[in-house]
Coordinates of N, CA, C and O in Angstrom, one line a residue:
M1 N 65.9 207.1 198.2 CA 64.9 208.0 198.7 C 65.4 209.4 198.6 O 66.6 209.7 198.8
S2 N 64.5 210.3 198.5 CA 64.9 211.7 198.3 C 64.6 212.5 199.6 O 65.3 213.5 199.8
V3 N 63.6 212.2 200.4 CA 63.3 213.0 201.5 C 63.4 212.1 202.8 O 62.8 211.1 202.8
L4 N 64.0 212.7 203.8 CA 64.1 212.1 205.1 C 63.3 212.9 206.1 O 63.7 214.1 206.2
I5 N 62.3 212.4 206.7 CA 61.5 213.1 207.7 C 61.8 212.5 209.0 O 61.7 211.3 209.3
V6 N 62.3 213.4 209.9 CA 62.7 212.9 211.3 C 61.8 213.4 212.3 O 61.5 214.6 212.5
D7 N 61.3 212.5 213.1 CA 60.4 212.7 214.3 C 61.3 213.1 215.4 O 61.8 212.3 216.2
A8 N 61.6 214.4 215.6 CA 62.6 214.9 216.6 C 62.2 214.4 218.0 O 63.1 213.9 218.7
A9 N 61.0 214.5 218.4 CA 60.7 214.1 219.8 C 60.9 212.7 220.0 O 61.5 212.3 221.1
N10 N 60.6 211.8 219.0 CA 60.8 210.4 219.2 C 62.3 210.0 219.2 O 62.8 209.2 220.0
V11 N 63.1 210.7 218.3 CA 64.5 210.3 218.2 C 65.2 210.9 219.4 O 66.0 210.1 220.1
V12 N 65.0 212.1 219.8 CA 65.6 212.7 221.0 C 65.2 211.8 222.3 O 66.1 211.6 223.1
G13 N 64.0 211.4 222.4 CA 63.5 210.7 223.5 C 64.0 209.2 223.6 O 63.7 208.5 224.5
S14 N 64.7 208.8 222.5 CA 65.1 207.4 222.5 C 66.3 207.1 223.3 O 66.6 205.9 223.5
V15 N 67.0 208.1 223.8 CA 68.1 207.9 224.6 C 68.0 208.7 225.9 O 67.8 209.9 225.8
P16 N 68.1 208.1 227.1 CA 67.9 208.8 228.3 C 69.2 209.6 228.7 O 69.9 209.2 229.6
D17 N 69.5 210.7 228.0 CA 70.7 211.4 228.2 C 70.5 212.8 228.8 O 71.3 213.7 228.8
G18 N 69.3 213.0 229.4 CA 68.9 214.2 230.1 C 68.2 215.2 229.2 O 68.1 216.4 229.5
W19 N 67.8 214.8 228.0 CA 67.2 215.6 227.0 C 66.0 216.4 227.6 O 65.7 217.5 227.2
W20 N 65.3 215.8 228.6 CA 64.1 216.5 229.1 C 64.4 217.8 229.9 O 63.5 218.6 230.1
R21 N 65.7 218.0 230.2 CA 66.0 219.2 230.9 C 66.2 220.4 229.9 O 66.1 221.6 230.3
D22 N 66.4 220.1 228.6 CA 66.6 221.1 227.6 C 66.1 220.5 226.3 O 66.9 220.1 225.4
R23 N 64.8 220.5 226.1 CA 64.2 219.9 224.9 C 64.7 220.6 223.6 O 65.0 220.0 222.6
R24 N 64.7 221.9 223.7 CA 65.1 222.7 222.5 C 66.6 222.4 222.2 O 67.0 222.2 221.0
G25 N 67.5 222.4 223.2 CA 68.9 222.1 223.0 C 69.1 220.7 222.4 O 69.9 220.5 221.5
A26 N 68.3 219.8 222.9 CA 68.4 218.4 222.4 C 68.0 218.3 220.9 O 68.7 217.7 220.1
A27 N 67.0 219.1 220.5 CA 66.5 219.1 219.1 C 67.6 219.8 218.3 O 67.8 219.4 217.1
E28 N 68.2 220.8 218.8 CA 69.3 221.5 218.1 C 70.5 220.6 217.8 O 71.1 220.6 216.7
R29 N 70.8 219.8 218.8 CA 72.0 218.9 218.6 C 71.6 217.9 217.6 O 72.5 217.5 216.8
L30 N 70.4 217.4 217.6 CA 70.0 216.4 216.6 C 70.0 217.1 215.2 O 70.5 216.5 214.2
R31 N 69.5 218.3 215.1 CA 69.5 219.0 213.8 C 71.0 219.2 213.3 O 71.2 218.9 212.1
D32 N 71.9 219.5 214.2 CA 73.3 219.7 213.8 C 73.9 218.4 213.3 O 74.7 218.4 212.4
R33 N 73.6 217.3 214.0 CA 74.1 216.0 213.5 C 73.6 215.7 212.1 O 74.3 215.2 211.3
L34 N 72.3 215.9 211.9 CA 71.7 215.7 210.6 C 72.3 216.5 209.5 O 72.5 216.1 208.4
A35 N 72.7 217.8 209.9 CA 73.2 218.7 208.9 C 74.6 218.3 208.5 O 75.1 218.6 207.4
E36 N 75.3 217.5 209.3 CA 76.6 217.0 208.9 C 76.5 216.0 207.8 O 77.5 215.6 207.2
R37 N 75.3 215.6 207.4 CA 75.1 214.6 206.3 C 75.8 213.3 206.5 O 76.3 212.8 205.5
A38 N 75.9 212.8 207.7 CA 76.4 211.5 207.9 C 75.5 210.5 207.2 O 74.3 210.7 207.1
P39 N 76.0 209.4 206.7 CA 75.1 208.4 206.1 C 74.1 207.9 207.1 O 74.3 207.8 208.3
V40 N 72.9 207.8 206.7 CA 71.8 207.3 207.5 C 71.6 205.8 207.3 O 71.4 205.4 206.2
E41 N 71.8 205.1 208.4 CA 71.7 203.6 208.3 C 70.4 203.2 207.7 O 69.3 203.6 208.2
G42 N 70.4 202.3 206.7 CA 69.2 201.8 206.1 C 68.6 202.7 205.1 O 67.5 202.4 204.6
V43 N 69.2 203.8 204.7 CA 68.6 204.8 203.8 C 69.6 205.1 202.7 O 70.8 205.3 203.0
G44 N 69.1 205.1 201.5 CA 70.0 205.5 200.4 C 70.2 207.0 200.3 O 70.2 207.6 201.4
A45 N 70.4 207.5 199.2 CA 70.8 208.9 199.0 C 69.6 209.8 199.5 O 68.4 209.5 199.2
V46 N 70.0 210.8 200.2 CA 69.0 211.8 200.8 C 69.2 213.1 200.2 O 70.3 213.7 200.2
E47 N 68.2 213.7 199.5 CA 68.3 215.0 198.9 C 67.8 216.1 199.9 O 68.2 217.2 199.8
E48 N 66.9 215.8 200.7 CA 66.3 216.8 201.6 C 66.0 216.1 203.0 O 65.6 215.0 203.1
I49 N 66.3 216.9 204.0 CA 66.0 216.4 205.4 C 65.0 217.4 206.0 O 65.3 218.6 206.0
V50 N 64.0 216.9 206.6 CA 63.0 217.7 207.3 C 62.9 217.1 208.7 O 62.6 216.0 209.0
L51 N 63.2 218.0 209.7 CA 63.1 217.7 211.1 C 61.9 218.3 211.7 O 61.7 219.5 211.7
V52 N 60.9 217.4 212.1 CA 59.7 217.9 212.6 C 59.8 218.0 214.2 O 60.1 217.1 214.8
V53 N 59.6 219.3 214.6 CA 59.6 219.5 216.1 C 58.3 220.0 216.6 O 57.4 220.4 215.8
E54 N 58.1 219.8 217.9 CA 56.9 220.2 218.5 C 57.1 220.7 219.9 O 58.3 220.5 220.4
G55 N 56.1 221.3 220.6 CA 56.3 221.7 222.0 C 57.4 222.7 222.2 O 57.6 223.6 221.4
A56 N 58.2 222.4 223.2 CA 59.3 223.3 223.6 C 60.4 223.5 222.5 O 61.2 224.4 222.6
A57 N 60.4 222.6 221.6 CA 61.4 222.6 220.5 C 61.0 223.4 219.3 O 61.7 223.6 218.3
R58 N 59.8 224.0 219.4 CA 59.3 224.8 218.2 C 60.2 225.9 217.8 O 60.1 226.4 216.7
G59 N 61.0 226.5 218.7 CA 61.8 227.6 218.3 C 63.1 227.3 217.6 O 63.9 228.1 217.2
V60 N 63.4 226.0 217.4 CA 64.6 225.6 216.7 C 64.5 226.1 215.2 O 63.5 225.9 214.5
E61 N 65.6 226.7 214.8 CA 65.7 227.2 213.4 C 66.3 226.2 212.4 O 67.0 225.3 212.8
S62 N 65.9 226.4 211.2 CA 66.5 225.6 210.1 C 68.0 226.0 209.9 O 68.4 227.1 210.3
V63 N 68.8 225.1 209.4 CA 70.2 225.3 209.0 C 70.4 224.8 207.6 O 69.6 224.0 207.2
P64 N 71.5 225.2 207.0 CA 71.7 224.6 205.7 C 71.7 223.1 205.7 O 72.4 222.5 206.6
G65 N 70.9 222.4 204.9 CA 70.9 221.0 204.9 C 69.8 220.4 205.7 O 69.4 219.2 205.5
V66 N 69.2 221.1 206.6 CA 68.1 220.6 207.4 C 67.0 221.7 207.5 O 67.2 222.7 208.1
R67 N 65.8 221.3 207.0 CA 64.7 222.2 207.2 C 63.9 221.8 208.4 O 63.5 220.7 208.6
V68 N 63.8 222.7 209.4 CA 63.0 222.4 210.6 C 61.6 222.8 210.4 O 61.3 224.0 210.0
D69 N 60.7 221.9 210.6 CA 59.3 222.1 210.4 C 58.6 222.1 211.8 O 58.4 221.0 212.4
P70 N 58.2 223.3 212.3 CA 57.5 223.3 213.6 C 56.0 222.9 213.5 O 55.3 223.6 212.8
A71 N 55.7 221.8 214.1 CA 54.3 221.3 214.0 C 53.4 222.3 214.7 O 53.7 222.6 215.9
P72 N 52.3 222.7 214.1 CA 51.4 223.6 214.8 C 50.6 222.9 215.9 O 50.2 223.6 216.9
G73 N 50.5 221.6 215.9 CA 49.8 220.8 216.9 C 50.6 219.6 217.1 O 51.8 219.6 217.5
S74 N 50.1 218.5 216.8 CA 50.7 217.2 217.0 C 51.8 217.0 215.9 O 51.6 217.2 214.7
G75 N 53.0 216.6 216.4 CA 54.1 216.3 215.5 C 53.8 215.1 214.6 O 54.1 215.1 213.5
D76 N 53.1 214.1 215.2 CA 52.8 213.0 214.4 C 51.9 213.4 213.2 O 52.0 212.9 212.1
D77 N 50.9 214.2 213.5 CA 49.9 214.6 212.5 C 50.7 215.4 211.4 O 50.4 215.2 210.2
R78 N 51.7 216.2 211.7 CA 52.4 216.9 210.7 C 53.3 216.0 209.9 O 53.4 216.1 208.7
I79 N 53.9 215.0 210.5 CA 54.7 214.0 209.8 C 53.8 213.3 208.8 O 54.3 213.0 207.7
V80 N 52.6 212.9 209.2 CA 51.7 212.2 208.2 C 51.4 213.1 207.1 O 51.4 212.7 205.9
E81 N 51.1 214.4 207.3 CA 50.9 215.4 206.3 C 52.1 215.5 205.3 O 51.9 215.5 204.1
L82 N 53.3 215.5 205.9 CA 54.5 215.6 205.0 C 54.7 214.3 204.2 O 55.0 214.4 203.0
A83 N 54.5 213.2 204.8 CA 54.6 211.9 204.1 C 53.6 211.8 202.9 O 54.0 211.4 201.8
A84 N 52.4 212.3 203.2 CA 51.4 212.4 202.1 C 51.9 213.3 201.0 O 51.8 213.0 199.8
S85 N 52.4 214.5 201.3 CA 52.9 215.4 200.3 C 54.1 214.9 199.5 O 54.3 215.4 198.4
F86 N 54.9 214.1 200.1 CA 56.1 213.6 199.5 C 55.8 212.2 198.9 O 56.8 211.5 198.4
A87 N 54.6 211.7 198.8 CA 54.3 210.4 198.3 C 54.9 210.1 196.9 O 55.4 209.0 196.6
E88 N 54.8 211.1 196.1 CA 55.3 211.0 194.7 C 56.8 210.8 194.6 O 57.3 210.0 193.8
R89 N 57.5 211.6 195.5 CA 59.0 211.5 195.5 C 59.5 210.4 196.3 O 60.6 209.9 196.0
G90 N 58.7 209.9 197.3 CA 59.2 208.9 198.2 C 59.9 209.5 199.4 O 60.5 210.5 199.3
C91 N 59.7 208.9 200.5 CA 60.3 209.4 201.7 C 60.6 208.3 202.7 O 60.0 207.2 202.6
V92 N 61.4 208.6 203.6 CA 61.7 207.7 204.8 C 61.4 208.5 206.0 O 61.9 209.7 206.2
V93 N 60.7 207.9 206.9 CA 60.4 208.5 208.2 C 61.2 207.9 209.3 O 61.2 206.6 209.4
V94 N 61.9 208.7 210.1 CA 62.7 208.2 211.2 C 61.8 208.3 212.5 O 61.6 209.4 213.0
T95 N 61.4 207.1 213.0 CA 60.6 207.1 214.3 C 60.5 205.7 214.7 O 60.6 204.7 213.9
A96 N 60.3 205.5 216.0 CA 60.1 204.2 216.6 C 58.6 204.0 217.0 O 58.2 203.0 217.4
D97 N 57.8 205.1 216.7 CA 56.4 205.1 217.1 C 55.6 204.2 216.1 O 55.5 204.5 214.9
R98 N 55.1 203.1 216.6 CA 54.5 202.1 215.8 C 53.2 202.6 215.1 O 53.0 202.3 213.9
E99 N 52.4 203.4 215.8 CA 51.2 203.9 215.2 C 51.5 204.9 214.1 O 50.9 204.9 213.0
L100 N 52.5 205.7 214.3 CA 53.0 206.7 213.3 C 53.5 205.9 212.1 O 53.2 206.3 210.9
R101 N 54.3 204.9 212.3 CA 54.8 204.1 211.2 C 53.6 203.6 210.3 O 53.7 203.6 209.1
E102 N 52.6 203.1 211.0 CA 51.4 202.5 210.2 C 50.8 203.7 209.4 O 50.4 203.5 208.2
R103 N 50.7 204.8 210.0 CA 50.0 205.9 209.3 C 50.8 206.4 208.1 O 50.2 206.7 207.1
V104 N 52.1 206.5 208.2 CA 52.9 207.0 207.1 C 53.1 206.0 206.0 O 53.2 206.3 204.8
R105 N 53.1 204.7 206.4 CA 53.2 203.6 205.4 C 52.0 203.6 204.5 O 52.1 203.2 203.3
A106 N 50.9 204.1 204.9 CA 49.7 204.2 204.1 C 49.9 205.1 202.9 O 49.2 205.0 201.9
Y107 N 50.9 206.0 203.0 CA 51.3 206.9 201.9 C 52.6 206.4 201.2 O 53.2 207.2 200.4
G108 N 53.0 205.2 201.4 CA 54.1 204.7 200.8 C 55.5 205.0 201.4 O 56.5 204.7 200.8
A109 N 55.5 205.6 202.5 CA 56.7 205.9 203.2 C 57.4 204.7 203.8 O 56.7 203.8 204.2
E110 N 58.7 204.7 203.7 CA 59.5 203.7 204.4 C 59.8 204.2 205.8 O 59.8 205.4 206.0
C111 N 60.2 203.3 206.7 CA 60.4 203.7 208.1 C 61.7 203.1 208.6 O 62.0 201.9 208.3
V112 N 62.5 203.9 209.4 CA 63.7 203.3 210.1 C 63.6 203.9 211.5 O 62.9 204.9 211.8
G113 N 64.3 203.2 212.4 CA 64.3 203.6 213.8 C 65.2 204.7 214.1 O 66.1 205.1 213.3
P114 N 65.2 205.2 215.3 CA 66.0 206.3 215.8 C 67.5 206.1 215.7 O 68.3 207.0 215.4
R115 N 67.9 204.8 215.8 CA 69.3 204.5 215.7 C 69.9 204.8 214.4 O 71.1 205.0 214.3
A116 N 69.1 204.9 213.4 CA 69.6 205.3 212.0 C 70.2 206.7 212.0 O 71.1 206.9 211.2
V117 N 69.8 207.5 212.9 CA 70.4 208.9 212.9 C 71.1 209.3 214.2 O 71.6 210.4 214.4
R118 N 71.1 208.4 215.2 CA 71.7 208.7 216.5 C 73.2 208.3 216.4 O 73.5 207.3 215.7
P119 N 74.1 209.0 217.0 CA 75.5 208.6 217.0 C 75.7 207.3 217.7 O 74.9 206.9 218.6
A120 N 76.7 206.5 217.3 CA 76.9 205.3 218.0 C 77.4 205.5 219.4 O 78.2 206.4 219.7
D121 N 76.9 204.7 220.3 CA 77.2 204.8 221.7 C 78.4 204.0 222.0 O 78.7 203.0 221.5

């Protein structure tokens, strides 16, 4: 796959580590882990990483290797738009949200859960 789309809110919220006290900081830590280009469990080669943020995390900046896409409204809706736009190239969406998984699969996206990009505990 060439594009990895990460549902920041879902991945950050998958571990009760106090992320709710600093949503922006939690999204920045996730972005930085993704930028390290560690292998993503269950995903082949990744050419581009897009981290979709919403709400309090909208101010997170892109860094080399990770494009941060601030959703103007619903993060899920933005992820679906991105999956549709990358349908020709193929993409993998990182989320545990079942409804979102169904929506992006309609565009041919593959899905993996948050553990694929979270550090091992």
